[in-house]
PDB file of C-alpha atoms in Angstrom:
ATOM      1  CA  ASP A   1       6.086 -18.485  -6.714  1.00  0.00           C
ATOM      2  CA  ALA A   2       8.276 -15.603  -5.585  1.00  0.00           C
ATOM      3  CA  GLY A   3       6.484 -12.559  -4.309  1.00  0.00           C
ATOM      4  CA  VAL A   4       7.590  -8.967  -4.648  1.00  0.00           C
ATOM      5  CA  THR A   5      11.125  -8.415  -3.410  1.00  0.00           C
ATOM      6  CA  GLN A   6      12.861  -5.168  -2.502  1.00  0.00           C
ATOM      7  CA  SER A   7      16.401  -4.194  -1.644  1.00  0.00           C
ATOM      8  CA  PRO A   8      17.942  -2.993   0.516  1.00  0.00           C
ATOM      9  CA  THR A   9      15.877  -3.549   3.655  1.00  0.00           C
ATOM     10  CA  HIS A  10      17.241  -0.540   5.464  1.00  0.00           C
ATOM     11  CA  LEU A  11      19.269   2.437   4.346  1.00  0.00           C
ATOM     12  CA  ILE A  12      20.778   5.436   6.104  1.00  0.00           C
ATOM     13  CA  LYS A  13      21.785   8.496   4.095  1.00  0.00           C
ATOM     14  CA  THR A  14      22.654  12.110   4.803  1.00  0.00           C
ATOM     15  CA  ARG A  15      20.963  15.204   3.434  1.00  0.00           C
ATOM     16  CA  GLY A  16      21.908  16.011  -0.140  1.00  0.00           C
ATOM     17  CA  GLN A  17      22.890  12.468  -1.047  1.00  0.00           C
ATOM     18  CA  GLN A  18      21.266  10.315  -3.684  1.00  0.00           C
ATOM     19  CA  VAL A  19      19.686   6.891  -3.173  1.00  0.00           C
ATOM     20  CA  THR A  20      18.548   4.027  -5.405  1.00  0.00           C
ATOM     21  CA  LEU A  21      15.998   1.468  -4.274  1.00  0.00           C
ATOM     22  CA  ARG A  22      15.277  -1.724  -6.179  1.00  0.00           C
ATOM     23  CA  CYS A  23      12.210  -3.878  -6.731  1.00  0.00           C
ATOM     24  CA  SER A  24      11.518  -7.179  -8.446  1.00  0.00           C
ATOM     25  CA  PRO A  25       7.845  -7.813  -9.215  1.00  0.00           C
ATOM     26  CA  LYS A  26       5.834 -10.913  -8.522  1.00  0.00           C
ATOM     27  CA  SER A  27       6.280 -13.553 -11.197  1.00  0.00           C
ATOM     28  CA  GLY A  28       4.054 -12.835 -14.179  1.00  0.00           C
ATOM     29  CA  HIS A  29       3.406  -9.187 -13.275  1.00  0.00           C
ATOM     30  CA  ASP A  30       4.354  -6.419 -15.701  1.00  0.00           C
ATOM     31  CA  THR A  31       3.429  -3.259 -13.798  1.00  0.00           C
ATOM     32  CA  VAL A  32       5.341  -1.761 -10.890  1.00  0.00           C
ATOM     33  CA  SER A  33       4.161   1.051  -8.620  1.00  0.00           C
ATOM     34  CA  TRP A  34       6.090   2.855  -5.910  1.00  0.00           C
ATOM     35  CA  TYR A  35       4.632   4.309  -2.713  1.00  0.00           C
ATOM     36  CA  GLN A  36       6.038   6.380   0.125  1.00  0.00           C
ATOM     37  CA  GLN A  37       4.744   5.771   3.641  1.00  0.00           C
ATOM     38  CA  ALA A  38       5.631   8.347   6.271  1.00  0.00           C
ATOM     39  CA  LEU A  39       5.378   7.361   9.915  1.00  0.00           C
ATOM     40  CA  GLY A  40       1.775   7.087  11.060  1.00  0.00           C
ATOM     41  CA  GLN A  41       0.286   7.623   7.614  1.00  0.00           C
ATOM     42  CA  GLY A  42      -1.056   5.552   4.773  1.00  0.00           C
ATOM     43  CA  PRO A  43       1.104   4.924   1.699  1.00  0.00           C
ATOM     44  CA  GLN A  44       1.177   7.707  -0.904  1.00  0.00           C
ATOM     45  CA  PHE A  45       1.496   6.932  -4.620  1.00  0.00           C
ATOM     46  CA  ILE A  46       4.753   8.105  -6.224  1.00  0.00           C
ATOM     47  CA  PHE A  47       4.571   6.698  -9.758  1.00  0.00           C
ATOM     48  CA  GLN A  48       3.836   3.621 -11.841  1.00  0.00           C
ATOM     49  CA  TYR A  49       5.866   1.942 -14.565  1.00  0.00           C
ATOM     50  CA  TYR A  50       4.557  -0.180 -17.406  1.00  0.00           C
ATOM     51  CA  GLU A  51       6.393  -1.249 -20.562  1.00  0.00           C
ATOM     52  CA  GLU A  52       9.480   0.568 -19.290  1.00  0.00           C
ATOM     53  CA  GLU A  53       7.704   3.923 -19.213  1.00  0.00           C
ATOM     54  CA  GLU A  54       6.282   6.047 -16.422  1.00  0.00           C
ATOM     55  CA  ARG A  55       2.534   5.721 -16.916  1.00  0.00           C
ATOM     56  CA  GLN A  56       1.263   7.752 -13.990  1.00  0.00           C
ATOM     57  CA  ARG A  57       2.783  10.047 -11.395  1.00  0.00           C
ATOM     58  CA  GLY A  58       1.635  11.265  -8.010  1.00  0.00           C
ATOM     59  CA  ASN A  59       2.341  14.587  -6.372  1.00  0.00           C
ATOM     60  CA  PHE A  60       6.081  14.160  -5.894  1.00  0.00           C
ATOM     61  CA  PRO A  61       8.888  16.459  -7.098  1.00  0.00           C
ATOM     62  CA  ASP A  62      11.259  15.669  -9.946  1.00  0.00           C
ATOM     63  CA  ARG A  63      13.880  14.607  -7.409  1.00  0.00           C
ATOM     64  CA  PHE A  64      11.991  11.313  -7.459  1.00  0.00           C
ATOM     65  CA  SER A  65      12.631   9.366 -10.632  1.00  0.00           C
ATOM     66  CA  GLY A  66      12.427   5.781 -11.672  1.00  0.00           C
ATOM     67  CA  HIS A  67      13.157   3.185 -14.242  1.00  0.00           C
ATOM     68  CA  GLN A  68      11.743  -0.132 -15.359  1.00  0.00           C
ATOM     69  CA  PHE A  69      13.900  -2.751 -17.028  1.00  0.00           C
ATOM     70  CA  PRO A  70      12.924  -5.255 -19.737  1.00  0.00           C
ATOM     71  CA  ASN A  71      12.544  -7.977 -17.076  1.00  0.00           C
ATOM     72  CA  TYR A  72       9.944  -5.703 -15.371  1.00  0.00           C
ATOM     73  CA  SER A  73      12.128  -4.978 -12.340  1.00  0.00           C
ATOM     74  CA  SER A  74      12.279  -1.360 -11.286  1.00  0.00           C
ATOM     75  CA  GLU A  75      14.392   1.233  -9.512  1.00  0.00           C
ATOM     76  CA  LEU A  76      13.391   4.304  -7.558  1.00  0.00           C
ATOM     77  CA  ASN A  77      15.952   7.102  -7.422  1.00  0.00           C
ATOM     78  CA  VAL A  78      15.799  10.053  -5.075  1.00  0.00           C
ATOM     79  CA  ASN A  79      18.241  12.928  -5.525  1.00  0.00           C
ATOM     80  CA  ALA A  80      19.208  15.706  -3.135  1.00  0.00           C
ATOM     81  CA  LEU A  81      17.744  13.896  -0.142  1.00  0.00           C
ATOM     82  CA  LEU A  82      15.837  15.914   2.454  1.00  0.00           C
ATOM     83  CA  LEU A  83      15.088  14.989   6.052  1.00  0.00           C
ATOM     84  CA  GLY A  84      11.436  14.698   5.021  1.00  0.00           C
ATOM     85  CA  ASP A  85      12.266  11.897   2.607  1.00  0.00           C
ATOM     86  CA  SER A  86      12.718   9.571   5.578  1.00  0.00           C
ATOM     87  CA  ALA A  87      10.006   6.963   5.150  1.00  0.00           C
ATOM     88  CA  LEU A  88       9.148   3.399   4.261  1.00  0.00           C
ATOM     89  CA  TYR A  89       9.250   2.973   0.487  1.00  0.00           C
ATOM     90  CA  LEU A  90       6.961   0.274  -0.818  1.00  0.00           C
ATOM     91  CA  CYS A  91       6.966  -1.341  -4.211  1.00  0.00           C
ATOM     92  CA  ALA A  92       3.854  -3.041  -5.579  1.00  0.00           C
ATOM     93  CA  SER A  93       3.360  -5.133  -8.665  1.00  0.00           C
ATOM     94  CA  SER A  94       0.273  -6.016 -10.654  1.00  0.00           C
ATOM     95  CA  LEU A  95      -1.029  -6.939 -14.062  1.00  0.00           C
ATOM     96  CA  GLY A  96      -2.278  -3.393 -14.368  1.00  0.00           C
ATOM     97  CA  GLY A  97      -5.795  -4.172 -13.249  1.00  0.00           C
ATOM     98  CA  GLY A  98      -5.460  -2.607  -9.849  1.00  0.00           C
ATOM     99  CA  ARG A  99      -4.961  -5.670  -7.669  1.00  0.00           C
ATOM    100  CA  GLU A 100      -1.546  -4.871  -6.271  1.00  0.00           C
ATOM    101  CA  PHE A 101       0.815  -7.005  -4.237  1.00  0.00           C
ATOM    102  CA  PHE A 102       3.385  -5.295  -2.058  1.00  0.00           C
ATOM    103  CA  GLY A 103       6.979  -6.010  -1.199  1.00  0.00           C
ATOM    104  CA  PRO A 104       8.414  -5.801   2.324  1.00  0.00           C
ATOM    105  CA  GLY A 105       9.601  -2.225   1.813  1.00  0.00           C
ATOM    106  CA  THR A 106      12.824  -0.305   2.202  1.00  0.00           C
ATOM    107  CA  ARG A 107      13.141   1.855   5.284  1.00  0.00           C
ATOM    108  CA  LEU A 108      15.093   5.009   4.417  1.00  0.00           C
ATOM    109  CA  THR A 109      16.482   7.258   7.124  1.00  0.00           C
ATOM    110  CA  VAL A 110      17.927  10.631   6.132  1.00  0.00           C
ATOM    111  CA  LEU A 111      20.152  12.286   8.726  1.00  0.00           C
TER     112      LEU A 111
ATOM    113  CA  GLY Z   1      -9.252  13.838  -5.614  1.00  0.00           C
ATOM    114  CA  ILE Z   2     -11.021  10.953  -3.979  1.00  0.00           C
ATOM    115  CA  GLN Z   3     -11.196  10.855  -0.197  1.00  0.00           C
ATOM    116  CA  VAL Z   4     -10.867   7.571   1.692  1.00  0.00           C
ATOM    117  CA  GLU Z   5     -11.846   7.638   5.347  1.00  0.00           C
ATOM    118  CA  GLN Z   6     -11.370   4.796   7.786  1.00  0.00           C
ATOM    119  CA  SER Z   7     -12.932   4.372  11.187  1.00  0.00           C
ATOM    120  CA  PRO Z   8     -12.232   3.959  13.968  1.00  0.00           C
ATOM    121  CA  PRO Z   9      -8.652   5.274  13.941  1.00  0.00           C
ATOM    122  CA  ASP Z  10      -7.756   3.126  16.957  1.00  0.00           C
ATOM    123  CA  LEU Z  11      -9.281   0.000  18.413  1.00  0.00           C
ATOM    124  CA  ILE Z  12      -8.328  -2.060  21.459  1.00  0.00           C
ATOM    125  CA  LEU Z  13      -9.880  -5.510  21.826  1.00  0.00           C
ATOM    126  CA  GLN Z  14      -9.696  -8.343  24.264  1.00  0.00           C
ATOM    127  CA  GLU Z  15      -8.673 -11.613  22.655  1.00  0.00           C
ATOM    128  CA  GLY Z  16     -11.742 -13.431  21.386  1.00  0.00           C
ATOM    129  CA  ALA Z  17     -13.797 -10.315  20.703  1.00  0.00           C
ATOM    130  CA  ASN Z  18     -15.274  -9.362  17.332  1.00  0.00           C
ATOM    131  CA  SER Z  19     -14.809  -6.077  15.502  1.00  0.00           C
ATOM    132  CA  THR Z  20     -15.925  -4.146  12.447  1.00  0.00           C
ATOM    133  CA  LEU Z  21     -13.715  -1.703  10.574  1.00  0.00           C
ATOM    134  CA  ARG Z  22     -15.255   0.746   8.127  1.00  0.00           C
ATOM    135  CA  CYS Z  23     -13.993   2.417   4.969  1.00  0.00           C
ATOM    136  CA  ASN Z  24     -15.898   5.230   3.256  1.00  0.00           C
ATOM    137  CA  PHE Z  25     -14.905   6.650  -0.122  1.00  0.00           C
ATOM    138  CA  SER Z  26     -16.097   9.780  -1.826  1.00  0.00           C
ATOM    139  CA  ASP Z  27     -16.304   8.701  -5.480  1.00  0.00           C
ATOM    140  CA  SER Z  28     -16.965   5.681  -7.652  1.00  0.00           C
ATOM    141  CA  VAL Z  29     -14.100   3.208  -7.694  1.00  0.00           C
ATOM    142  CA  ASN Z  30     -13.134   0.253  -9.836  1.00  0.00           C
ATOM    143  CA  ASN Z  31     -11.991  -1.890  -6.981  1.00  0.00           C
ATOM    144  CA  LEU Z  32     -11.091  -1.914  -3.335  1.00  0.00           C
ATOM    145  CA  GLN Z  33      -8.471  -3.787  -1.341  1.00  0.00           C
ATOM    146  CA  TRP Z  34      -8.024  -4.407   2.378  1.00  0.00           C
ATOM    147  CA  PHE Z  35      -4.497  -4.824   3.742  1.00  0.00           C
ATOM    148  CA  HIS Z  36      -2.976  -5.725   7.088  1.00  0.00           C
ATOM    149  CA  GLN Z  37       0.370  -4.092   7.805  1.00  0.00           C
ATOM    150  CA  ASN Z  38       2.465  -6.082  10.222  1.00  0.00           C
ATOM    151  CA  PRO Z  39       4.957  -4.524  12.662  1.00  0.00           C
ATOM    152  CA  TRP Z  40       7.758  -4.918  10.115  1.00  0.00           C
ATOM    153  CA  GLY Z  41       5.892  -2.867   7.525  1.00  0.00           C
ATOM    154  CA  GLN Z  42       4.797  -5.629   5.181  1.00  0.00           C
ATOM    155  CA  LEU Z  43       1.408  -4.980   3.593  1.00  0.00           C
ATOM    156  CA  ILE Z  44      -0.460  -8.265   3.437  1.00  0.00           C
ATOM    157  CA  ASN Z  45      -3.366  -8.620   1.023  1.00  0.00           C
ATOM    158  CA  LEU Z  46      -6.557  -9.552   2.842  1.00  0.00           C
ATOM    159  CA  PHE Z  47      -9.291  -8.969   0.292  1.00  0.00           C
ATOM    160  CA  TYR Z  48      -9.738  -7.724  -3.247  1.00  0.00           C
ATOM    161  CA  ILE Z  49     -13.380  -6.796  -3.129  1.00  0.00           C
ATOM    162  CA  PRO Z  50     -14.887  -4.294  -5.583  1.00  0.00           C
ATOM    163  CA  SER Z  51     -18.373  -5.374  -4.518  1.00  0.00           C
ATOM    164  CA  GLY Z  52     -20.186  -8.070  -2.604  1.00  0.00           C
ATOM    165  CA  THR Z  53     -19.012 -10.178   0.311  1.00  0.00           C
ATOM    166  CA  LYS Z  54     -16.017 -12.447   0.735  1.00  0.00           C
ATOM    167  CA  GLN Z  55     -14.852 -14.576   3.622  1.00  0.00           C
ATOM    168  CA  ASN Z  56     -11.457 -15.979   4.537  1.00  0.00           C
ATOM    169  CA  GLY Z  57     -11.387 -17.829   7.830  1.00  0.00           C
ATOM    170  CA  ARG Z  58     -12.126 -15.460  10.697  1.00  0.00           C
ATOM    171  CA  LEU Z  59     -12.111 -12.462   8.379  1.00  0.00           C
ATOM    172  CA  SER Z  60     -14.787 -11.301   6.018  1.00  0.00           C
ATOM    173  CA  ALA Z  61     -15.395  -8.157   3.997  1.00  0.00           C
ATOM    174  CA  THR Z  62     -18.359  -6.493   2.372  1.00  0.00           C
ATOM    175  CA  THR Z  63     -18.296  -3.673  -0.174  1.00  0.00           C
ATOM    176  CA  VAL Z  64     -21.424  -1.754  -1.141  1.00  0.00           C
ATOM    177  CA  ALA Z  65     -20.099   0.194  -4.106  1.00  0.00           C
ATOM    178  CA  THR Z  66     -23.360   2.066  -4.756  1.00  0.00           C
ATOM    179  CA  GLU Z  67     -23.231   3.477  -1.218  1.00  0.00           C
ATOM    180  CA  ARG Z  68     -19.457   3.953  -1.289  1.00  0.00           C
ATOM    181  CA  TYR Z  69     -18.374   1.991   1.726  1.00  0.00           C
ATOM    182  CA  SER Z  70     -16.701  -1.253   2.709  1.00  0.00           C
ATOM    183  CA  LEU Z  71     -16.597  -3.162   5.993  1.00  0.00           C
ATOM    184  CA  LEU Z  72     -13.980  -5.554   7.333  1.00  0.00           C
ATOM    185  CA  TYR Z  73     -15.134  -7.993  10.004  1.00  0.00           C
ATOM    186  CA  ILE Z  74     -12.735  -9.730  12.342  1.00  0.00           C
ATOM    187  CA  SER Z  75     -14.212 -12.466  14.491  1.00  0.00           C
ATOM    188  CA  SER Z  76     -12.667 -14.206  17.510  1.00  0.00           C
ATOM    189  CA  SER Z  77      -9.695 -11.842  17.410  1.00  0.00           C
ATOM    190  CA  GLN Z  78      -6.207 -13.090  18.235  1.00  0.00           C
ATOM    191  CA  THR Z  79      -3.103 -11.193  19.337  1.00  0.00           C
ATOM    192  CA  THR Z  80      -1.589 -11.875  15.921  1.00  0.00           C
ATOM    193  CA  ASP Z  81      -4.367  -9.748  14.390  1.00  0.00           C
ATOM    194  CA  SER Z  82      -2.730  -6.665  15.894  1.00  0.00           C
ATOM    195  CA  GLY Z  83      -1.364  -4.131  13.452  1.00  0.00           C
ATOM    196  CA  VAL Z  84      -2.666  -1.502  11.072  1.00  0.00           C
ATOM    197  CA  TYR Z  85      -5.508  -2.231   8.672  1.00  0.00           C
ATOM    198  CA  PHE Z  86      -5.672  -0.204   5.476  1.00  0.00           C
ATOM    199  CA  CYS Z  87      -8.408   0.197   2.956  1.00  0.00           C
ATOM    200  CA  ALA Z  88      -7.292   1.284  -0.530  1.00  0.00           C
ATOM    201  CA  VAL Z  89      -9.344   2.098  -3.600  1.00  0.00           C
ATOM    202  CA  PHE Z  90      -8.215   1.876  -7.196  1.00  0.00           C
ATOM    203  CA  MET Z  91      -8.846   4.792  -9.478  1.00  0.00           C
ATOM    204  CA  GLU Z  92      -8.655   3.548 -13.042  1.00  0.00           C
ATOM    205  CA  TYR Z  93      -8.123   7.006 -14.514  1.00  0.00           C
ATOM    206  CA  GLY Z  94      -5.279   7.496 -12.044  1.00  0.00           C
ATOM    207  CA  ASN Z  95      -3.845   3.970 -12.298  1.00  0.00           C
ATOM    208  CA  LYS Z  96      -3.098   4.061  -8.613  1.00  0.00           C
ATOM    209  CA  LEU Z  97      -4.267   2.946  -5.203  1.00  0.00           C
ATOM    210  CA  VAL Z  98      -5.468   5.647  -2.824  1.00  0.00           C
ATOM    211  CA  PHE Z  99      -5.128   4.608   0.805  1.00  0.00           C
ATOM    212  CA  GLY Z 100      -7.036   5.597   3.880  1.00  0.00           C
ATOM    213  CA  ALA Z 101      -5.188   6.600   7.040  1.00  0.00           C
ATOM    214  CA  GLY Z 102      -5.642   3.164   8.555  1.00  0.00           C
ATOM    215  CA  THR Z 103      -7.097   1.633  11.713  1.00  0.00           C
ATOM    216  CA  ILE Z 104      -4.627   0.645  14.430  1.00  0.00           C
ATOM    217  CA  LEU Z 105      -5.833  -2.569  16.067  1.00  0.00           C
ATOM    218  CA  ARG Z 106      -4.429  -3.842  19.354  1.00  0.00           C
ATOM    219  CA  VAL Z 107      -5.596  -7.230  20.609  1.00  0.00           C
ATOM    220  CA  LYS Z 108      -4.787  -7.946  24.253  1.00  0.00           C
ATOM    221  CA  SER Z 109      -4.458 -11.427  25.711  1.00  0.00           C
TER     222      SER Z 109
END
């Protein structure tokens, strides 16, 4: 039973660029959530996707957008990157009941 | 919004010692999860525990939802227990997990 997978593992970008992160949920899960974890802090909720629609959004600007595909996989897009976007980006999947399972994360560095 | 507070923020143990980590939350929650984040950033599920007590080997957890707190017990600690422990609560009306700031645990041999 495959767990949550994310790609890439690491990514280095420069300010102003755009980035796309990818996530495949745990087998059987239909809900994908994205979190941002800055150094030394707990993860912060970005948004959640269910049935290919954004169901809930945290306090993040519109530069952060996402997508969910029919196979439940998801992408996180960040436009106009800022230095402050440097963080570990975590994807979690669930059946929507709150018990979430996390992927290994993508570490984004913005220079 | 809901506040999730974890204590202590840092903990240093000698191998073999026991410890208790605490998580307080400011509002009613539908469920609560404990995670261990390893040095590579992976969040590992420890417990899904909206109420009551659960045990898994040397680890156990208790949530008293009516008093808005949860405890994670680690017995006979090992160096591999080192890392950051997070408590997270699920807000149904928000469809999201809200995390505490974590407890950094260092187990010395």
